Coordinates of C-alpha atoms and ligand atoms in Angstrom, one line a residue:
M570 CA -7.0 -20.9 -19.2
T571 CA -3.9 -20.1 -17.1
V572 CA -4.1 -16.9 -15.2
R573 CA -1.5 -14.3 -16.4
V574 CA -1.2 -11.1 -14.2
R575 CA 1.3 -8.4 -13.9
F576 CA 2.6 -5.7 -11.6
A577 CA 3.6 -2.7 -13.6
P578 CA 5.2 0.0 -11.5
S579 CA 6.6 3.2 -12.8
P580 CA 10.1 3.7 -11.6
T581 CA 9.5 7.2 -10.4
G582 CA 10.0 6.5 -6.8
F583 CA 10.5 3.7 -4.3
L584 CA 8.1 0.8 -3.8
H585 CA 5.4 2.3 -1.6
V586 CA 2.9 0.7 0.4
G587 CA 0.1 1.1 -2.1
G588 CA 2.2 -0.4 -5.0
A589 CA 3.4 -3.3 -2.8
R590 CA -0.3 -4.0 -1.9
T591 CA -1.1 -4.1 -5.7
A592 CA 1.9 -6.3 -6.3
L593 CA 0.9 -8.7 -3.5
F594 CA -2.7 -9.0 -4.7
N595 CA -1.5 -9.9 -8.2
W596 CA 1.1 -12.3 -6.9
L597 CA -1.4 -14.1 -4.6
Y598 CA -4.0 -14.3 -7.4
A599 CA -1.3 -15.9 -9.6
R600 CA 0.0 -18.3 -6.9
R601 CA -3.5 -19.3 -5.9
A602 CA -4.5 -20.1 -9.5
G603 CA -1.1 -21.6 -10.4
G604 CA -0.7 -18.8 -12.9
T605 CA 2.0 -16.5 -14.1
F606 CA 3.1 -13.3 -12.4
L607 CA 5.0 -10.9 -14.7
L608 CA 6.8 -7.8 -13.7
R609 CA 6.8 -4.8 -16.1
V610 CA 8.7 -1.7 -15.4
E611 CA 6.8 1.3 -17.0
D612 CA 9.8 3.5 -17.8
T613 CA 8.5 5.4 -20.8
D614 CA 8.4 8.7 -18.7
R615 CA 12.1 9.3 -19.5
A616 CA 12.2 12.5 -17.5
R617 CA 10.9 10.9 -14.2
S618 CA 12.2 7.3 -14.5
R619 CA 15.4 6.5 -12.7
P620 CA 17.5 3.3 -12.6
E621 CA 17.9 3.6 -8.9
H622 CA 14.1 3.7 -8.5
T623 CA 13.9 0.5 -10.6
Q624 CA 16.4 -1.1 -8.3
A625 CA 14.6 0.0 -5.2
I626 CA 11.4 -1.5 -6.5
L627 CA 13.1 -4.8 -7.3
D628 CA 14.7 -4.8 -3.8
G629 CA 11.3 -4.1 -2.2
L630 CA 9.6 -7.0 -4.1
A631 CA 12.5 -9.3 -3.3
W632 CA 12.3 -8.5 0.4
L633 CA 8.6 -9.2 0.4
G634 CA 9.2 -12.4 -1.4
L635 CA 7.1 -11.5 -4.4
D636 CA 9.0 -13.3 -7.1
A637 CA 8.2 -12.8 -10.7
D638 CA 7.8 -15.6 -13.1
E639 CA 8.5 -13.4 -16.1
G640 CA 10.4 -10.2 -16.4
P641 CA 11.3 -7.6 -15.4
V642 CA 10.5 -6.4 -18.9
F643 CA 10.8 -2.7 -19.6
Q644 CA 8.1 -0.7 -21.2
A645 CA 10.5 1.5 -23.1
D646 CA 11.8 -1.6 -25.0
G647 CA 8.4 -1.9 -26.7
V648 CA 8.1 1.6 -28.1
E649 CA 8.4 0.4 -31.7
R650 CA 5.5 -2.0 -31.2
H651 CA 3.5 0.7 -29.5
R652 CA 4.0 2.9 -32.5
R653 CA 3.2 0.2 -34.9
D654 CA -0.1 -0.5 -33.0
A655 CA -1.0 3.2 -33.2
L656 CA -0.3 3.3 -37.0
K657 CA -2.2 0.1 -37.5
L658 CA -5.3 1.8 -36.0
L659 CA -4.6 4.8 -38.3
D660 CA -4.5 2.5 -41.3
Q661 CA -7.8 0.8 -40.3
G662 CA -9.5 4.1 -39.8
A663 CA -10.1 3.5 -36.1
A664 CA -7.8 6.4 -35.6
Y665 CA -7.1 9.6 -37.6
R666 CA -4.4 12.3 -38.0
C667 CA -5.0 15.4 -36.0
F668 CA -3.2 18.5 -37.3
C669 CA -4.5 20.8 -34.5
T670 CA -1.5 22.6 -33.0
A671 CA -0.9 22.8 -29.2
E672 CA -1.8 26.5 -29.3
E673 CA -5.1 25.9 -31.1
L674 CA -6.0 23.2 -28.6
A675 CA -5.1 25.3 -25.6
A676 CA -7.2 28.3 -27.0
R677 CA -10.3 26.0 -27.4
R678 CA -9.8 24.6 -23.9
E679 CA -9.6 28.2 -22.6
E680 CA -12.8 29.1 -24.5
A681 CA -14.6 26.0 -23.1
K682 CA -13.5 27.0 -19.6
R683 CA -14.8 30.6 -20.1
A684 CA -18.1 29.2 -21.2
G685 CA -18.1 26.9 -18.2
A686 CA -18.3 23.9 -20.4
G687 CA -16.3 20.7 -20.0
Y688 CA -13.6 20.3 -22.6
G689 CA -13.2 17.4 -25.0
Y690 CA -11.7 17.3 -28.4
D691 CA -14.4 18.1 -30.9
G692 CA -13.3 15.6 -33.5
R693 CA -12.8 18.1 -36.3
C694 CA -9.7 16.5 -37.8
G695 CA -11.6 13.2 -37.8
R696 CA -14.0 14.7 -40.3
L697 CA -11.2 15.7 -42.7
D698 CA -11.4 14.2 -46.2
A699 CA -9.0 11.2 -46.3
A700 CA -7.3 12.7 -49.4
V701 CA -6.8 16.1 -47.6
S702 CA -5.4 14.4 -44.5
D703 CA -2.9 12.4 -46.7
A704 CA -1.8 15.5 -48.6
R705 CA -1.2 17.5 -45.5
A706 CA 0.8 14.7 -44.0
A707 CA 2.8 14.2 -47.3
A708 CA 3.5 17.9 -47.2
G709 CA 5.3 17.5 -43.9
E710 CA 2.7 18.9 -41.6
P711 CA 3.1 17.5 -38.1
F712 CA 0.3 15.5 -36.7
A713 CA -0.8 13.5 -33.7
V714 CA -2.9 10.3 -34.0
R715 CA -6.3 10.2 -32.2
V716 CA -8.5 7.2 -31.7
R717 CA -12.1 7.6 -32.5
A718 CA -14.2 7.3 -29.3
P719 CA -17.2 5.0 -29.5
E720 CA -20.8 6.3 -29.9
E721 CA -22.0 4.0 -27.1
A722 CA -21.3 3.6 -23.3
I723 CA -18.3 1.5 -22.3
E724 CA -19.0 -1.1 -19.7
W725 CA -17.1 -3.9 -17.9
E726 CA -17.7 -6.3 -15.1
D727 CA -15.1 -5.2 -12.7
M728 CA -13.7 -8.1 -10.5
I729 CA -14.0 -5.9 -7.4
H730 CA -16.6 -3.2 -8.2
G731 CA -19.1 -5.1 -10.3
T732 CA -20.6 -3.4 -13.3
M733 CA -18.7 -0.3 -14.3
S734 CA -20.2 2.0 -16.9
F735 CA -18.9 5.1 -18.7
P736 CA -21.7 6.7 -20.7
A737 CA -21.4 7.6 -24.4
G738 CA -19.7 10.9 -24.8
S739 CA -17.7 10.7 -21.6
I740 CA -14.5 9.9 -23.6
D741 CA -13.3 12.1 -26.4
D742 CA -11.2 11.1 -29.3
F743 CA -7.9 11.0 -27.4
I744 CA -4.3 11.0 -28.6
I745 CA -2.5 7.8 -28.9
L746 CA 0.6 8.9 -30.7
R747 CA 2.0 12.4 -30.2
S748 CA 3.3 14.6 -33.0
D749 CA 6.8 13.8 -31.9
G750 CA 6.1 10.1 -32.5
T751 CA 5.9 9.0 -28.8
P752 CA 3.1 6.7 -27.9
V753 CA 0.9 7.7 -24.9
Y754 CA 0.7 5.8 -21.8
N755 CA -2.7 4.1 -22.3
L756 CA -1.6 2.8 -25.7
A757 CA 1.6 1.4 -24.3
V758 CA -0.1 -0.3 -21.5
V759 CA -2.7 -2.0 -23.8
S760 CA 0.0 -2.9 -26.4
D761 CA 2.2 -4.5 -23.6
D762 CA -0.6 -6.3 -21.8
A763 CA -2.0 -7.7 -25.0
E764 CA 1.4 -8.7 -26.3
A765 CA 2.2 -10.5 -22.9
G766 CA -1.2 -12.2 -22.9
M767 CA -2.4 -10.7 -19.7
N768 CA -5.9 -12.0 -18.9
H769 CA -6.4 -10.2 -15.6
V770 CA -5.4 -6.6 -14.8
I771 CA -5.5 -5.9 -11.1
R772 CA -4.4 -2.4 -10.2
G773 CA -5.3 0.6 -8.1
D774 CA -8.5 2.6 -8.2
D775 CA -6.5 5.6 -9.5
H776 CA -6.5 3.8 -12.9
L777 CA -10.3 3.5 -13.1
S778 CA -10.6 6.4 -15.6
N779 CA -8.0 4.9 -17.8
T780 CA -9.8 1.5 -18.2
P781 CA -12.6 2.6 -20.6
K782 CA -9.9 4.2 -22.9
Q783 CA -7.9 0.9 -22.7
I784 CA -11.0 -1.2 -23.4
L785 CA -11.6 0.9 -26.5
L786 CA -8.0 0.3 -27.6
Y787 CA -8.3 -3.5 -27.0
R788 CA -11.4 -3.5 -29.2
A789 CA -9.9 -1.3 -31.9
L790 CA -6.8 -3.6 -32.0
G791 CA -9.0 -6.7 -32.1
R792 CA -7.3 -8.1 -29.0
P793 CA -9.1 -10.1 -26.3
L794 CA -10.2 -8.1 -23.3
P795 CA -8.6 -9.0 -19.9
A796 CA -10.8 -9.0 -16.8
F797 CA -10.2 -5.8 -14.8
G798 CA -10.1 -5.4 -11.1
H799 CA -9.5 -2.1 -9.4
V800 CA -8.3 -2.2 -5.8
P801 CA -9.6 0.6 -3.5
L802 CA -7.3 3.4 -2.2
I803 CA -5.4 3.2 1.1
L804 CA -6.2 5.9 3.5
G805 CA -4.4 7.1 6.6
S806 CA -6.2 6.6 10.0
D807 CA -7.4 10.3 9.7
G808 CA -9.4 9.3 6.5
K809 CA -7.0 11.2 4.3
R810 CA -5.2 9.7 1.3
L811 CA -2.1 7.8 2.6
S812 CA 1.0 10.0 2.6
K813 CA 4.3 10.4 4.3
R814 CA 2.9 11.9 7.4
H815 CA 1.0 8.6 8.1
G816 CA 4.3 6.7 8.4
A817 CA 7.1 5.5 6.1
M818 CA 5.9 5.1 2.6
S819 CA 8.7 2.9 1.3
V820 CA 8.3 -0.8 2.2
L821 CA 12.1 -1.0 2.6
A822 CA 11.8 1.6 5.4
Y823 CA 9.8 -1.0 7.3
R824 CA 12.5 -3.5 6.7
D825 CA 15.0 -1.0 8.2
E826 CA 12.7 -0.5 11.2
G827 CA 12.8 -4.2 12.1
Y828 CA 9.5 -5.5 10.5
L829 CA 9.6 -9.0 9.1
P830 CA 8.6 -9.6 5.4
A831 CA 6.0 -12.1 6.7
G832 CA 4.5 -9.4 9.0
M833 CA 4.5 -6.8 6.2
V834 CA 2.9 -9.2 3.7
N835 CA 0.3 -10.2 6.2
F836 CA -0.5 -6.6 6.9
L837 CA -0.6 -5.5 3.2
A838 CA -3.0 -8.5 2.5
L839 CA -5.4 -7.2 5.0
L840 CA -5.4 -3.7 3.5
G841 CA -8.6 -4.1 1.6
W842 CA -9.0 -7.8 1.6
S843 CA -10.6 -10.0 4.3
P844 CA -10.8 -13.8 4.5
G845 CA -14.5 -13.6 5.4
D846 CA -14.0 -14.9 8.9
D847 CA -12.1 -13.5 11.9
R848 CA -8.7 -14.8 11.1
E849 CA -6.0 -12.1 10.9
V850 CA -2.6 -13.8 11.3
F851 CA -1.5 -15.6 8.1
D852 CA 1.7 -16.9 6.8
V853 CA 2.3 -16.6 3.1
G854 CA 1.1 -20.1 2.4
G855 CA -2.1 -19.4 4.3
L856 CA -2.7 -16.3 2.4
I857 CA -2.3 -18.0 -1.0
E858 CA -4.9 -20.6 0.2
A859 CA -7.3 -18.0 1.5
F860 CA -7.0 -15.3 -1.0
S861 CA -9.8 -14.5 -3.4
I862 CA -10.2 -11.3 -5.4
G863 CA -14.0 -11.4 -4.8
R864 CA -13.3 -10.8 -1.2
V865 CA -11.4 -7.5 -1.8
L866 CA -13.5 -4.8 -0.4
K867 CA -15.0 -1.9 -2.4
K868 CA -14.4 0.7 0.2
S869 CA -11.0 2.2 1.0
A870 CA -8.7 0.5 3.3
V871 CA -7.2 2.2 6.3
F872 CA -3.5 2.0 7.1
D873 CA -3.2 1.2 10.8
L874 CA 0.4 1.2 12.1
E875 CA -0.8 -0.2 15.4
K876 CA -2.1 -3.2 13.5
L877 CA 1.1 -3.6 11.6
G878 CA 3.0 -3.7 14.9
W879 CA 0.7 -6.2 16.4
L880 CA 0.8 -8.5 13.3
N881 CA 4.5 -8.3 13.2
G882 CA 4.8 -9.2 16.8
R883 CA 2.7 -12.3 16.1
H884 CA 5.1 -13.2 13.3
I885 CA 8.1 -12.6 15.5
A886 CA 6.6 -14.9 18.2
D887 CA 5.9 -17.5 15.6
A888 CA 9.3 -17.4 13.9
P889 CA 11.8 -20.1 14.9
A890 CA 14.6 -18.6 17.1
V891 CA 17.3 -19.5 14.6
E892 CA 15.6 -17.3 12.0
L893 CA 15.6 -14.3 14.2
A894 CA 19.1 -14.8 15.7
G895 CA 20.8 -13.3 12.7
A896 CA 18.9 -10.1 12.9
V897 CA 19.6 -9.8 16.6
V898 CA 23.3 -10.2 16.1
E899 CA 23.3 -7.7 13.3
I900 CA 21.3 -5.0 15.2
L901 CA 23.4 -5.3 18.4
G902 CA 26.6 -5.6 16.2
R903 CA 25.7 -2.4 14.5
E904 CA 25.0 -0.6 17.7
A905 CA 28.4 -1.7 19.1
R906 CA 30.1 -0.4 16.0
E907 CA 28.4 2.9 16.3
E908 CA 30.0 3.3 19.6
G909 CA 33.4 2.3 18.1
R910 CA 33.3 -1.1 19.9
D911 CA 33.0 -4.7 19.1
L912 CA 30.1 -7.0 19.7
S913 CA 32.4 -9.4 21.6
E914 CA 33.1 -6.6 24.0
T915 CA 29.6 -5.2 24.4
H916 CA 27.9 -8.6 24.4
P917 CA 30.4 -11.4 25.1
G918 CA 29.2 -14.7 23.9
L919 CA 26.3 -13.4 21.8
D920 CA 27.5 -14.7 18.5
S921 CA 29.6 -17.6 19.8
S922 CA 26.9 -19.4 21.7
P923 CA 24.1 -20.0 19.3
E924 CA 22.2 -22.4 21.6
R925 CA 22.1 -19.9 24.4
L926 CA 21.0 -17.1 22.1
A927 CA 18.2 -19.3 20.7
R928 CA 17.0 -20.1 24.2
I929 CA 17.0 -16.4 25.1
I930 CA 15.2 -15.5 21.9
D931 CA 12.5 -18.2 22.6
L932 CA 12.1 -16.7 26.0
V933 CA 11.6 -13.1 25.0
K934 CA 10.1 -13.3 21.5
G935 CA 6.4 -13.3 22.5
R936 CA 6.3 -9.6 23.3
P937 CA 8.4 -7.5 20.9
R938 CA 6.7 -5.9 17.9
T939 CA 9.9 -5.3 15.8
L940 CA 13.3 -6.9 15.5
S941 CA 14.9 -3.9 17.2
A942 CA 12.6 -4.4 20.2
L943 CA 13.5 -8.0 20.1
A944 CA 17.2 -7.2 20.1
R945 CA 16.6 -4.8 23.0
Q946 CA 15.1 -7.7 25.1
V947 CA 17.9 -10.1 24.2
S948 CA 20.6 -7.6 25.0
P949 CA 20.6 -7.6 28.8
F950 CA 21.1 -11.4 28.8
F951 CA 24.6 -10.9 27.2
A952 CA 25.5 -7.3 27.8
A953 CA 28.8 -6.6 29.6
T954 CA 27.2 -3.6 31.2
I955 CA 23.7 -2.6 31.5
R956 CA 22.1 0.7 30.9
Y957 CA 19.0 1.7 33.0
D958 CA 16.1 3.0 30.9
E959 CA 15.0 6.4 32.3
D960 CA 11.3 5.7 32.3
A961 CA 11.8 2.3 33.9
V962 CA 13.9 4.0 36.7
K963 CA 11.4 6.6 37.3
R964 CA 8.6 4.1 37.6
F965 CA 10.2 1.2 39.3
W966 CA 12.9 2.7 41.4
K967 CA 10.9 5.6 42.6
R968 CA 11.6 4.7 46.2
P969 CA 15.4 4.3 45.8
E970 CA 16.2 3.5 49.5
E971 CA 13.6 0.8 49.5
A972 CA 14.7 -0.6 46.1
A973 CA 18.3 -0.8 47.2
F974 CA 17.4 -2.5 50.4
H975 CA 15.1 -5.0 48.7
L976 CA 17.8 -5.8 46.1
R977 CA 20.4 -6.4 48.8
R978 CA 18.1 -8.7 50.7
L979 CA 17.4 -10.5 47.5
A980 CA 21.1 -11.0 46.7
E981 CA 21.5 -12.6 50.1
R982 CA 18.6 -14.9 49.6
L983 CA 19.6 -16.0 46.1
A984 CA 23.3 -16.3 47.0
G985 CA 23.2 -20.1 47.4
E986 CA 23.4 -22.5 44.5
A987 CA 20.1 -24.1 45.6
A988 CA 18.0 -21.1 44.8
F989 CA 18.8 -21.5 41.1
R990 CA 17.7 -25.1 40.9
D991 CA 14.7 -24.4 38.9
V992 CA 12.1 -21.7 38.1
Q993 CA 9.7 -22.8 40.9
T994 CA 12.5 -22.5 43.5
L995 CA 13.4 -19.1 42.3
E996 CA 9.8 -18.0 42.4
S997 CA 9.3 -19.3 46.0
E998 CA 12.5 -17.5 47.1
V999 CA 11.4 -14.2 45.6
R1000 CA 7.9 -14.5 46.9
G1001 CA 9.2 -15.7 50.3
L1002 CA 11.3 -12.6 50.6
A1003 CA 8.4 -10.3 49.9
A1004 CA 6.3 -12.1 52.5
E1005 CA 9.1 -11.8 55.0
L1006 CA 9.4 -8.1 54.3
E1007 CA 5.6 -7.8 54.4
V1008 CA 5.3 -6.1 51.0
G1009 CA 3.5 -7.0 47.8
A1010 CA 5.7 -9.2 45.5
G1011 CA 5.7 -6.3 43.0
R1012 CA 7.8 -4.2 45.3
V1013 CA 10.5 -6.8 45.0
I1014 CA 9.9 -7.9 41.4
N1015 CA 9.8 -4.5 39.8
P1016 CA 13.1 -3.1 41.1
L1017 CA 14.6 -6.6 40.3
R1018 CA 13.4 -6.4 36.7
V1019 CA 15.1 -3.0 36.2
A1020 CA 18.2 -4.3 37.8
L1021 CA 18.4 -7.4 35.5
M1022 CA 17.0 -5.9 32.3
G1023 CA 17.5 -2.3 32.6
Q1024 CA 14.0 -2.0 31.3
G1025 CA 10.5 -2.1 32.7
V1026 CA 9.3 -5.0 30.5
S1027 CA 10.5 -8.5 30.3
P1028 CA 9.2 -12.0 30.1
G1029 CA 8.2 -13.7 33.4
I1030 CA 10.8 -12.6 36.0
F1031 CA 11.4 -16.1 37.3
E1032 CA 12.2 -17.3 33.8
V1033 CA 14.4 -14.3 33.4
L1034 CA 16.3 -15.1 36.5
E1035 CA 16.8 -18.7 35.4
A1036 CA 18.1 -17.6 32.0
M1037 CA 20.4 -14.9 33.5
G1038 CA 21.9 -17.5 35.8
R1039 CA 23.2 -17.1 39.3
E1040 CA 26.4 -15.2 38.7
R1041 CA 25.1 -12.7 36.3
T1042 CA 22.0 -12.1 38.5
L1043 CA 23.9 -11.5 41.7
A1044 CA 26.3 -9.1 39.9
R1045 CA 23.5 -7.2 38.3
V1046 CA 21.4 -7.0 41.6
L1047 CA 24.4 -5.7 43.6
A1048 CA 25.5 -3.3 40.8
A1049 CA 21.9 -1.9 40.8
A1050 CA 22.0 -1.5 44.6
R1051 CA 25.2 0.5 44.2
A1052 CA 23.9 2.6 41.4
L1053 CA 20.9 3.4 43.7
D1054 CA 23.3 4.3 46.5
A1055 CA 25.2 6.7 44.4
W1056 CA 22.0 8.2 43.1
I1057 CA 20.6 8.7 46.6
A1058 CA 23.9 10.3 47.7
T1059 CA 23.7 12.9 44.9
A1060 CA 20.0 13.6 45.0
Ligands
LIG931 N1 2.5 2.2 -14.1 C1 1.2 2.3 -13.5 C2 1.4 2.9 -12.1 O1 2.5 2.8 -11.6 C3 0.4 1.1 -13.4 C4 -0.3 0.8 -14.7 C5 -1.2 -0.4 -14.7 O2 -1.2 -1.2 -13.7 O3 -2.0 -0.6 -15.6 O4 0.5 3.4 -11.5

């Protein structure tokens, strides 16, 4: 049997983290088994479905690399088949016409509520004589179609939760075709999944209560049952259901914030799944190899932004520099344009010396957690002018006279070509100066880092010096000393 699975989003919003995780689990399951992954857009709710949402979902899946083997198919295109399936059940006697009006049903629901009882349809139209039912329909009386609920419990072996059981009487005779002729959601899903030969249905826990109804419909339609697996909810770090306040909900917002698809996919995979050992960093191939639905946890997953940042940082560090270069050029280019300038003015050489850019990216990529942070670290190596980060200044230039003095002494010491021979020589020059000044190396290195990078963080300072080169280093160090003078004068 070839595995056939699907992702079936409703286009009522963007692709959110929960939906993306469901899509990913289905996709991994299919890829692992060499099966087929189908995409079905459930657009039958005309009032809430929007083409721009469909597009946003497709864009989100494309960004994550979750390619569909079949589809997208659109649920609304199947509405005639949905109706035929409902009428087939009516013909077979598995369903019946219900002539109860909305007002009557509402009144009975009210009554049940007043009596403190749960409400379920009492099945009265199911007991109508067939001839009576036919006559009322022939006379033009509007009716809905209800399926007959079973006498016995409905059970299934859930791929994630194990045996699930809904006791007899927990499902009432529910409507499958409304009196206006529109099929209900559960019927449409079963009709579509059966038609497309889906043999595994993996979806969110929020669909658990739909599953017994759907099983009932499969049986009534005489279609083979798929295996069901219900993926647990995603909670925020405060234990509440994931919502906007826990971070961006749309996966594309993470793209815009500088996360890599590989980092996001890795993070989503670990939301409720674990490989069973302590591995955490996976590329997509590794995930396909390691994924098993049996290792999806029953308990809710917790959305941890900190973890996403860390994983993304690992993926940035592992990515070849050439793959990151485009993003860096784009981010710094966008920033330049926002200031009404051109990248070749703000960062001369950045997009015309790919080899140097790649070397710089390799130097800095071990630390940043997002592409924007990566761009911030690359920027000083090309920037025409440097901006000093306020926090870094407060922390590392807190003794401005001393910082200016150390920087000037350093400029003297590094003035000769020889100092820049290699990283070791640079290190011994800087440490040598600190020894001569009888201060800890940090009192020279920290002001130097701010002078060169404008920031309080960087890769190893001696590698930074080498990558900056002699000319740029001396210019930066002296410019910083002058900035400190000016600052002292006005303080
Ligand atoms: N359209 C449903 C949703 O977006 C999913 C239905 C299903 O997976 O069976 O929640």
